[in-house]
PDB file of C-alpha atoms and ligand atoms in Angstrom:
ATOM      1  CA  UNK A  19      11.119  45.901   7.037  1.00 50.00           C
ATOM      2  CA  UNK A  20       9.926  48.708   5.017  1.00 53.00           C
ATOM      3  CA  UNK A  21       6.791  49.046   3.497  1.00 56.00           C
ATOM      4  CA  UNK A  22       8.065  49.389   0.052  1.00 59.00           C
ATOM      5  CA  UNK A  23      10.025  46.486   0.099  1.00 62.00           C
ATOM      6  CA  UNK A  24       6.550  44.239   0.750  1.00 73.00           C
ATOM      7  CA  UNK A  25       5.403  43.912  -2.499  1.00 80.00           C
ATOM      8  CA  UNK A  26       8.666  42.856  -3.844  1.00 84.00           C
ATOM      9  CA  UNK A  27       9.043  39.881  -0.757  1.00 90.00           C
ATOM     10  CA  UNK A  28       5.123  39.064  -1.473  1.00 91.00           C
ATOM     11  CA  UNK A  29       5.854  38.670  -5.686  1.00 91.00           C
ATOM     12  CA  UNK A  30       9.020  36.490  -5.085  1.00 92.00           C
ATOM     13  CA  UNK A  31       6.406  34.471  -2.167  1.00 90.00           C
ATOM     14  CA  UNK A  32       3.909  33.792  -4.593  1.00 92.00           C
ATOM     15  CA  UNK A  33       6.387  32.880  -7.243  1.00 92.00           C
ATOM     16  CA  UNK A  34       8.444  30.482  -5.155  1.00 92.00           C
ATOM     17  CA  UNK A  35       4.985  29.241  -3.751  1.00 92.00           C
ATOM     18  CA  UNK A  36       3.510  28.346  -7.277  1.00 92.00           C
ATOM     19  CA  UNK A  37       7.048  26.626  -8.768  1.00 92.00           C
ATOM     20  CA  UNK A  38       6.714  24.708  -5.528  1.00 91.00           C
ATOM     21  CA  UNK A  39       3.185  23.294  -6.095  1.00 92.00           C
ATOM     22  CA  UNK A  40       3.969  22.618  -9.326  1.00 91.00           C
ATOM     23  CA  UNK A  41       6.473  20.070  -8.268  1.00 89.00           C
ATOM     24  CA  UNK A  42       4.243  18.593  -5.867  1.00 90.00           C
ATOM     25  CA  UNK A  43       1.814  18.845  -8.469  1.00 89.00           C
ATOM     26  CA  UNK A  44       3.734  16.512 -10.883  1.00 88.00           C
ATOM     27  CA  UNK A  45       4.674  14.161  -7.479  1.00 87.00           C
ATOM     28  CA  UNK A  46       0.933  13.537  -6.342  1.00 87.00           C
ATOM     29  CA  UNK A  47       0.110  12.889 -10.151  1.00 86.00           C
ATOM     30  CA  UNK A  48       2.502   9.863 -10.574  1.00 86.00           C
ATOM     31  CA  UNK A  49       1.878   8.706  -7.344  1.00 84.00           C
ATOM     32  CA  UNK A  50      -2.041   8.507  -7.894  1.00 86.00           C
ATOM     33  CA  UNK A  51      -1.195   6.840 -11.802  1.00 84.00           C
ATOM     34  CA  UNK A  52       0.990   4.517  -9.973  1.00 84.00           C
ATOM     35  CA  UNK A  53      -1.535   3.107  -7.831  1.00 83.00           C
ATOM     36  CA  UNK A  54      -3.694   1.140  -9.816  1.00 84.00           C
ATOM     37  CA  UNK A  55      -4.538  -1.394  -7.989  1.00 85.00           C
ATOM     38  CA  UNK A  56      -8.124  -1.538  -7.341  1.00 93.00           C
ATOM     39  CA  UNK A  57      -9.210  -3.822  -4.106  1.00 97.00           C
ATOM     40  CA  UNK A  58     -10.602  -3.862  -0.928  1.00 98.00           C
ATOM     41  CA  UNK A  59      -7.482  -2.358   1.909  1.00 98.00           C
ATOM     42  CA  UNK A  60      -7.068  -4.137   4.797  1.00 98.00           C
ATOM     43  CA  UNK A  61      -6.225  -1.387   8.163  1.00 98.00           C
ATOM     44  CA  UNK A  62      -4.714  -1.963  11.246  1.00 98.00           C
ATOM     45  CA  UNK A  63      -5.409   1.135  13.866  1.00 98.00           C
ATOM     46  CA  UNK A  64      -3.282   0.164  16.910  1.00 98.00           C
ATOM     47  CA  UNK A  65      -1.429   1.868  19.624  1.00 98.00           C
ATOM     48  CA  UNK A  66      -2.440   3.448  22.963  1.00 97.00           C
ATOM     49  CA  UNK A  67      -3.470   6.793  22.169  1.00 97.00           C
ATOM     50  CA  UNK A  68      -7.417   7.483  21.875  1.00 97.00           C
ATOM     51  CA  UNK A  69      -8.856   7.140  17.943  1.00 97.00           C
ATOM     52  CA  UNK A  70      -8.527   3.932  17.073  1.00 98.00           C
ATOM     53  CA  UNK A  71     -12.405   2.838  17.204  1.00 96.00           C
ATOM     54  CA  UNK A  72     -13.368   6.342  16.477  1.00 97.00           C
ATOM     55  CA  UNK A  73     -11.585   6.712  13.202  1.00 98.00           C
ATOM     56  CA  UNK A  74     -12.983   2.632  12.445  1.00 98.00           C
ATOM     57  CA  UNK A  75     -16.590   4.239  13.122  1.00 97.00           C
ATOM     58  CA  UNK A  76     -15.550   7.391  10.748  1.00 97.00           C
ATOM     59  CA  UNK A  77     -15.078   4.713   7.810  1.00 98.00           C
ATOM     60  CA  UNK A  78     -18.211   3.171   8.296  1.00 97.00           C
ATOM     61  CA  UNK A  79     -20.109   7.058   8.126  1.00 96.00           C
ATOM     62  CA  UNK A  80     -17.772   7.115   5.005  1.00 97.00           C
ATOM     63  CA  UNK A  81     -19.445   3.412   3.795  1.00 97.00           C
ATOM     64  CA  UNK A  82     -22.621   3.882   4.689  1.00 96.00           C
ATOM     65  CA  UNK A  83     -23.094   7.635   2.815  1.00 95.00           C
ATOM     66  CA  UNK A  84     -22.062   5.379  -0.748  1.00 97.00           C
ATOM     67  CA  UNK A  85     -25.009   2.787   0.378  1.00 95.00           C
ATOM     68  CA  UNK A  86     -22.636   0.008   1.255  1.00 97.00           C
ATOM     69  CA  UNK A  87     -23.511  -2.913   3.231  1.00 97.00           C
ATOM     70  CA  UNK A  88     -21.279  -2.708   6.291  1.00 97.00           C
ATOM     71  CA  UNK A  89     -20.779  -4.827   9.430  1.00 98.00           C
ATOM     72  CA  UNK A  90     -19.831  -4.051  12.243  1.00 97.00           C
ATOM     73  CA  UNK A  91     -18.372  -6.712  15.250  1.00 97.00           C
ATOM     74  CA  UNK A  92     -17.095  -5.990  18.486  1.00 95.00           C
ATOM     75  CA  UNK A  93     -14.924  -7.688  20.754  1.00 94.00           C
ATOM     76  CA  UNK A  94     -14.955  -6.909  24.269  1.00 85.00           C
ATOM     77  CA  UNK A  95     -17.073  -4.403  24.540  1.00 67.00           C
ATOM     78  CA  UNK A  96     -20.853  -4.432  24.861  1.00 60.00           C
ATOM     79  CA  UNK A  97     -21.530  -3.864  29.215  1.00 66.00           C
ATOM     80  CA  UNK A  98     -20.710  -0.402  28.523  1.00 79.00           C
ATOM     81  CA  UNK A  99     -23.580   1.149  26.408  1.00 88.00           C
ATOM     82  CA  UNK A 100     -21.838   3.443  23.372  1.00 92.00           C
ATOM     83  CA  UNK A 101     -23.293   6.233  21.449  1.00 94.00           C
ATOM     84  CA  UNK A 102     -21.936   4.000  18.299  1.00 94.00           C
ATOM     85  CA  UNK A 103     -24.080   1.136  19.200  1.00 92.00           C
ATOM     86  CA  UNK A 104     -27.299   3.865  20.292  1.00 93.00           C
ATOM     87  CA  UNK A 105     -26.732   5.188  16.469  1.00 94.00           C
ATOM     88  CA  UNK A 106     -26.196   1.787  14.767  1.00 92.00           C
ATOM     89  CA  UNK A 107     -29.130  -0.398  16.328  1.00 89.00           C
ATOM     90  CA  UNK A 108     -31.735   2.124  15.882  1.00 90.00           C
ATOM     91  CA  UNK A 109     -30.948   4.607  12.949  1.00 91.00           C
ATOM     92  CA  UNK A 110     -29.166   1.489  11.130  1.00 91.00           C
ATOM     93  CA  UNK A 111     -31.226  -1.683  10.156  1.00 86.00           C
ATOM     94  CA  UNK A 112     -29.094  -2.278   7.494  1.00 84.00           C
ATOM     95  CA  UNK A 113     -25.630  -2.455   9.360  1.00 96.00           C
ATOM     96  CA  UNK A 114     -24.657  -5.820  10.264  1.00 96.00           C
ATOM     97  CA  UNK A 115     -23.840  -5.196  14.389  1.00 95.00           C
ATOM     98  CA  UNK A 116     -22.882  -7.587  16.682  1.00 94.00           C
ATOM     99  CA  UNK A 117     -21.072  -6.940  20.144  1.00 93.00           C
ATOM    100  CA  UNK A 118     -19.477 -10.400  22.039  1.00 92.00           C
ATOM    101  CA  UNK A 119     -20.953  -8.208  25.053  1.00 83.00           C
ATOM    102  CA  UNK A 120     -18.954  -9.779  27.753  1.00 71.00           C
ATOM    103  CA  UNK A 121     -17.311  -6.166  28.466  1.00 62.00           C
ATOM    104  CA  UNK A 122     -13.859  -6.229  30.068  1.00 62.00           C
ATOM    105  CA  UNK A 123     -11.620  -8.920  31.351  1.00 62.00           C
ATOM    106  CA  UNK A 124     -10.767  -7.346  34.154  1.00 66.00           C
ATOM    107  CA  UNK A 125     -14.248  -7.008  35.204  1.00 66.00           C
ATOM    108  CA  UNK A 126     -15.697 -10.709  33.843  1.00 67.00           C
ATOM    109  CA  UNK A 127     -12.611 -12.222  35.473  1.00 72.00           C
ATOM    110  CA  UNK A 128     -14.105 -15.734  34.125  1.00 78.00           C
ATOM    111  CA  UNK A 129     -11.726 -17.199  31.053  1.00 85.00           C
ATOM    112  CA  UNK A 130     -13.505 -19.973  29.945  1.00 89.00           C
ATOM    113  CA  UNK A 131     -16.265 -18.022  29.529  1.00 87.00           C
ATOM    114  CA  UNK A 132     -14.789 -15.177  27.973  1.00 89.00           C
ATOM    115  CA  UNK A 133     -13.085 -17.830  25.321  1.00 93.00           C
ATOM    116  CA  UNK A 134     -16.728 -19.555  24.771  1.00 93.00           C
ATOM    117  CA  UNK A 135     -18.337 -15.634  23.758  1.00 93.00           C
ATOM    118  CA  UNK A 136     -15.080 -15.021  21.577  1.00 95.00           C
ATOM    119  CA  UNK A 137     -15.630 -17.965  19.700  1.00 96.00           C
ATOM    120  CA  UNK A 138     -19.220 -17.187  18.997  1.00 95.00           C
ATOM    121  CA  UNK A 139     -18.557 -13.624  18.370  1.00 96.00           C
ATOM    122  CA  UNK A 140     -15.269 -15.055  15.763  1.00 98.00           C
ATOM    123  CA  UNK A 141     -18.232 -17.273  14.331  1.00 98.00           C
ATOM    124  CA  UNK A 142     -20.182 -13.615  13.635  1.00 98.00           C
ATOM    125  CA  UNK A 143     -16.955 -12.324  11.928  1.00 98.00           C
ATOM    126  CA  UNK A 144     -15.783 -15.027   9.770  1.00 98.00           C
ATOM    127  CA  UNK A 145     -19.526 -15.345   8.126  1.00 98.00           C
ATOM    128  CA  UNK A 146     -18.983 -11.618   7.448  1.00 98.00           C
ATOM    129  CA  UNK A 147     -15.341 -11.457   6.217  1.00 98.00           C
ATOM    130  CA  UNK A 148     -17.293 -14.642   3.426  1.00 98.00           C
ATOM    131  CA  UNK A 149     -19.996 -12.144   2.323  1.00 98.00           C
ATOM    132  CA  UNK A 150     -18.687 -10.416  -0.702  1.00 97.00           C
ATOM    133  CA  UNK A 151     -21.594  -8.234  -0.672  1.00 97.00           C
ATOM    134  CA  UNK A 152     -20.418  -6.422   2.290  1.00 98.00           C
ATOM    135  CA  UNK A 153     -18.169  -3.419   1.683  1.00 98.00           C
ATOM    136  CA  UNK A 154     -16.072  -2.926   4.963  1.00 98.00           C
ATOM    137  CA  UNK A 155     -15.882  -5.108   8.214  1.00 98.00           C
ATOM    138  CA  UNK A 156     -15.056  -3.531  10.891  1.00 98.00           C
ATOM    139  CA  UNK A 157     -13.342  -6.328  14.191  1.00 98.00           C
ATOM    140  CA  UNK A 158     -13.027  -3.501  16.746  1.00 97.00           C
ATOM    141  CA  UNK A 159     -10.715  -4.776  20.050  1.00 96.00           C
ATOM    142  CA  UNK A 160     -10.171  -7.696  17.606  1.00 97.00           C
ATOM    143  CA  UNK A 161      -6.384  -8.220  18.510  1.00 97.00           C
ATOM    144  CA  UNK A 162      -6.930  -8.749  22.299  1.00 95.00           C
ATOM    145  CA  UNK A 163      -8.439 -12.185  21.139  1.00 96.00           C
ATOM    146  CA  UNK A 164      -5.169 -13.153  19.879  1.00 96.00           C
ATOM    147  CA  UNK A 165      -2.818 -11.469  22.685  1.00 95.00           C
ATOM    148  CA  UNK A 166      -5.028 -13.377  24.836  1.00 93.00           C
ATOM    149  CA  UNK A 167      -4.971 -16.376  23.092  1.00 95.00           C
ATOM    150  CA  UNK A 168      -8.764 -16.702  22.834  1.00 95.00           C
ATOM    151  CA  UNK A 169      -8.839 -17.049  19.540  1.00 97.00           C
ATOM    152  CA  UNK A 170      -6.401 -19.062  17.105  1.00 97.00           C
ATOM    153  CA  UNK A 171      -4.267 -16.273  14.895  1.00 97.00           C
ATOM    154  CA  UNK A 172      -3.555 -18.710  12.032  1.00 98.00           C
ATOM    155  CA  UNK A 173      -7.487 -18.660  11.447  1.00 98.00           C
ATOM    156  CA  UNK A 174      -7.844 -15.289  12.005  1.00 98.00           C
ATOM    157  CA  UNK A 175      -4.869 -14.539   9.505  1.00 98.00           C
ATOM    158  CA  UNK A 176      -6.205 -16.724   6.488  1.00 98.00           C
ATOM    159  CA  UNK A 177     -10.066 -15.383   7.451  1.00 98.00           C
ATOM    160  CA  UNK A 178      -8.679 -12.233   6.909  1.00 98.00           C
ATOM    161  CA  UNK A 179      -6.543 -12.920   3.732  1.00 98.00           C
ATOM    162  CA  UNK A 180      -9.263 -14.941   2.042  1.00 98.00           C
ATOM    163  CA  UNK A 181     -11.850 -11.737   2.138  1.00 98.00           C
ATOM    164  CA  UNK A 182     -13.862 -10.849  -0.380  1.00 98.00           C
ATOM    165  CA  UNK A 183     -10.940  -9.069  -3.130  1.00 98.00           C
ATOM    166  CA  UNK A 184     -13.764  -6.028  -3.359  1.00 98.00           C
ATOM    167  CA  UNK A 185     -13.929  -5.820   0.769  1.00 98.00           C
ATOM    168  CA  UNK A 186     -12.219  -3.789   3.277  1.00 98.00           C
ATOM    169  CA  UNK A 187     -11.507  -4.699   6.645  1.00 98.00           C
ATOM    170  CA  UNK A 188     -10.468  -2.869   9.963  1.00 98.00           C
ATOM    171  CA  UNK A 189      -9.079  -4.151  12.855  1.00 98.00           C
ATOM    172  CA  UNK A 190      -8.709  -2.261  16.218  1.00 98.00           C
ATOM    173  CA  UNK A 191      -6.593  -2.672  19.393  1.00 97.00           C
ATOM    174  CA  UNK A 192      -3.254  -2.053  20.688  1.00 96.00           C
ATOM    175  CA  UNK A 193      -0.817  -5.039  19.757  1.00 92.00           C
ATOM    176  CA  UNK A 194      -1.665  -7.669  17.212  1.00 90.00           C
ATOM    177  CA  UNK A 195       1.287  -8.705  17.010  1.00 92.00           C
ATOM    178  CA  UNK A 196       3.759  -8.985  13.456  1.00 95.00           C
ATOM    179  CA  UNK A 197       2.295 -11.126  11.642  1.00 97.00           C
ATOM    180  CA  UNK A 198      -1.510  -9.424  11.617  1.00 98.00           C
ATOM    181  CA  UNK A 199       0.668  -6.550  10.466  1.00 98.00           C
ATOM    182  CA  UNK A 200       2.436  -8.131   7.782  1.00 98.00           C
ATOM    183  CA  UNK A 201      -0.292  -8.729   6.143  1.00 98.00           C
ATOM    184  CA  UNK A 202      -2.896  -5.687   6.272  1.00 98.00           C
ATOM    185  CA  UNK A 203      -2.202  -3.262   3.673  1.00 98.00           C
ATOM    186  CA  UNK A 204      -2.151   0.243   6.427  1.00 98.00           C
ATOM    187  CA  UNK A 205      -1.132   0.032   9.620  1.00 98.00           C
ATOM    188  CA  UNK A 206      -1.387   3.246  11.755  1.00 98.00           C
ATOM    189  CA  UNK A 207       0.003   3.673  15.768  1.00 97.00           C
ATOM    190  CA  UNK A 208      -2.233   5.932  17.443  1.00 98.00           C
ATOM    191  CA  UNK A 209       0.280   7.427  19.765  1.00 97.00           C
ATOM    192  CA  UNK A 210      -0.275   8.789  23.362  1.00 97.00           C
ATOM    193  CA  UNK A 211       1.000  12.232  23.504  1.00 97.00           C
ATOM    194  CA  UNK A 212      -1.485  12.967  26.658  1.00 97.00           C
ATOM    195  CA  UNK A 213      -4.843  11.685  27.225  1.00 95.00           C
ATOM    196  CA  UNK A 214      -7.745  13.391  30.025  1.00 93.00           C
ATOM    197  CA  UNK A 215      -8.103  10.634  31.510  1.00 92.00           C
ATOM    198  CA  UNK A 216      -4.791  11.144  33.887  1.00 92.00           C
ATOM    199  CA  UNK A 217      -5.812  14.476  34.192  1.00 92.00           C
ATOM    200  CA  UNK A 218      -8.886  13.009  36.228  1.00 95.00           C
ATOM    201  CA  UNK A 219     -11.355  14.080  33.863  1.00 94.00           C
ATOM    202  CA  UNK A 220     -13.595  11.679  33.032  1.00 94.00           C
ATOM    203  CA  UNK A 221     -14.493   9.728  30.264  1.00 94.00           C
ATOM    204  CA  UNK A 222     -17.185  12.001  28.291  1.00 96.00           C
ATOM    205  CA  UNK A 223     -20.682  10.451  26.968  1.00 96.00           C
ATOM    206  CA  UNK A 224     -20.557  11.401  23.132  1.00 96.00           C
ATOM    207  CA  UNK A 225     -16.815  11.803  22.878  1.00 96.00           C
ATOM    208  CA  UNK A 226     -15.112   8.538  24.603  1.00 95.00           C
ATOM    209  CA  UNK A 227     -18.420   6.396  24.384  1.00 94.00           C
TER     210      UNK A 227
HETATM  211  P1  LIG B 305     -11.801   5.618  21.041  1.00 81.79           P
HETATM  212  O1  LIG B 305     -12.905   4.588  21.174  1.00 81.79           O
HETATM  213  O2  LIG B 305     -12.102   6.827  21.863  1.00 81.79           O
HETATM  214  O3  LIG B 305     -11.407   5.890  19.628  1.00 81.79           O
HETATM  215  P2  LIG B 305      -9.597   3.821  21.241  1.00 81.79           P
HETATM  216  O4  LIG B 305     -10.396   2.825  20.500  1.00 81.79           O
HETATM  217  O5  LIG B 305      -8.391   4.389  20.559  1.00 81.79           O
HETATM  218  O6  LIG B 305     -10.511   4.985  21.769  1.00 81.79           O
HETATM  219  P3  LIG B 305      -9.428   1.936  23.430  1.00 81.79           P
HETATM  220  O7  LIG B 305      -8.160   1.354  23.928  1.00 81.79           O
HETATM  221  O8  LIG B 305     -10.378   1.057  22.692  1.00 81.79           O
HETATM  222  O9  LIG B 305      -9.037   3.238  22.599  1.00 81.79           O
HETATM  223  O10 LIG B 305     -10.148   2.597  24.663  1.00 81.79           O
HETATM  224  C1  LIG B 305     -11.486   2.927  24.682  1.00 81.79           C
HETATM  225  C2  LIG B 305     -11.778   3.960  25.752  1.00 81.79           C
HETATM  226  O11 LIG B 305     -10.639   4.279  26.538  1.00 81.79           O
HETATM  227  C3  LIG B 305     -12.223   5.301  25.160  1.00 81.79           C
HETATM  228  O12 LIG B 305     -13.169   5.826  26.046  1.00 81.79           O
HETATM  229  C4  LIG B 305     -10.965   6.130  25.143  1.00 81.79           C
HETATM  230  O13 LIG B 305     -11.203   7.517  25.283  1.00 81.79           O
HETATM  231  C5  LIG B 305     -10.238   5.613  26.333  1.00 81.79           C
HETATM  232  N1  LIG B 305      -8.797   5.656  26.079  1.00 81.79           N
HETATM  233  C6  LIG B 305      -8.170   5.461  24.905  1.00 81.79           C
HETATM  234  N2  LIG B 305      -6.842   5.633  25.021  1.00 81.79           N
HETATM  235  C7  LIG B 305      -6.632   5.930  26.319  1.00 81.79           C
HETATM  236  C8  LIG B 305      -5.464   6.250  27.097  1.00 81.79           C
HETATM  237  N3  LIG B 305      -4.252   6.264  26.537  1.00 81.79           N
HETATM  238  N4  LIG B 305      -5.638   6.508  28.431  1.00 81.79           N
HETATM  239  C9  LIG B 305      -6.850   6.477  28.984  1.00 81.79           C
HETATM  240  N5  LIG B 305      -7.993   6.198  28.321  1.00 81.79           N
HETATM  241  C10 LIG B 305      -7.886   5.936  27.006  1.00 81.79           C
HETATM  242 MG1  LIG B 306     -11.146   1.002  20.844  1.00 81.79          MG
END
């Protein structure tokens, strides 16, 4: 290409970029008048790539920088110290945080006693999904409680449904199953593409937990 002929390509560039962005322009406008709806979103992060509780901990930074009350309950977790729960319990007095604390099933290997801490941990959520004057709940590992039957889904479901109209709730965890999908309003997959963990590198303080 010749030098001369560059101004010419660049004018018919910026010409064809600017009709372009018009039209999106005039899309992304009725789109946003469309949605007027104004309500609390229920968000399903699931699938077994890494971001799920990352991105749930990114919405409460989002909450908490408007003032909002926010709780925070996890299911599962809790042997395994996180920076999230460092950060929460001691910069945080005003976050609702509660972890069921049992840590993995794999490593509790005790049912009954797994069910008894979901329950009580469930009883932590449900008093939070009644308190419209919290902005976003976030169940993190919520939906292992139902694929592993701990908890009952149709209570879950209308606990969920029943919210606060001004609150927003996220729920993390690969499954959960088609009928905790049907009724949030997102649902993302987190996909796998590769993950450093079968790499052998391990799981990084500040990054994985
Ligand atoms: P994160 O907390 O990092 O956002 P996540 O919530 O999407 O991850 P979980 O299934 O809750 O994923 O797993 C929690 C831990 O396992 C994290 O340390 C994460 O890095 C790691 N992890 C997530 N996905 C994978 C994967 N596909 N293979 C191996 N380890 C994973
Ligand atoms: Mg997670």
């Amino acid at each position: 290409m010749s030098d001369k002929k560059q101004p010419v390509d660049e004018a018919r560039k910026n010409a064809k970029h600017e009709a372009a962005m018009k039209k999106q322009k005039t899309n992304v406008d009725a789109s946003i008048a469309a949605a007027d709806e104004e309500r609390g979103i229920g968000i399903l992060l699931t699938g077994n790539g890494k971001g799920k509780t990352s991105s749930a901990f990114g919405m409460v930074i989002r909450a908490l920088g408007y003032g909002y009350k926010v709780g925070v309950v996890q299911f599962i977790k809790g042997e395994q110290l996180s920076g999230e729960e460092l950060y929460l319990r001691d910069q945080c007095p005003e976050v609702t945080f509660y972890q069921m604390g049992t840590g993995f099933t794999w490593d509790t290997q005790d049912r009954s006693g797994d069910i008894a801490a979901a329950k009580r941990t469930w009883e932590v959520a449900r008093q939070l999904l009644t308190d419209n004057s919290v902005h976003l709940v976030v169940l993190d590992e919520l939906t292992y409680m139902l694929s592993f039957d701990y908890l009952d889904e149709q209570e879950v479901l209308d606990a969920l449904v029943q919210r606060p109209a001004s609150q927003s709730v996220v729920v993390t965890g690969r499954g959960g199953g088609s009928s905790l999908q049907s009724i949030m309003d997102t649902v993302s997959e987190v996909k796998e593409v590769k993950h450093a963990f079968n790499k052998g590198i391990m799981a990084r303080k500040g990054v994985d937990f």
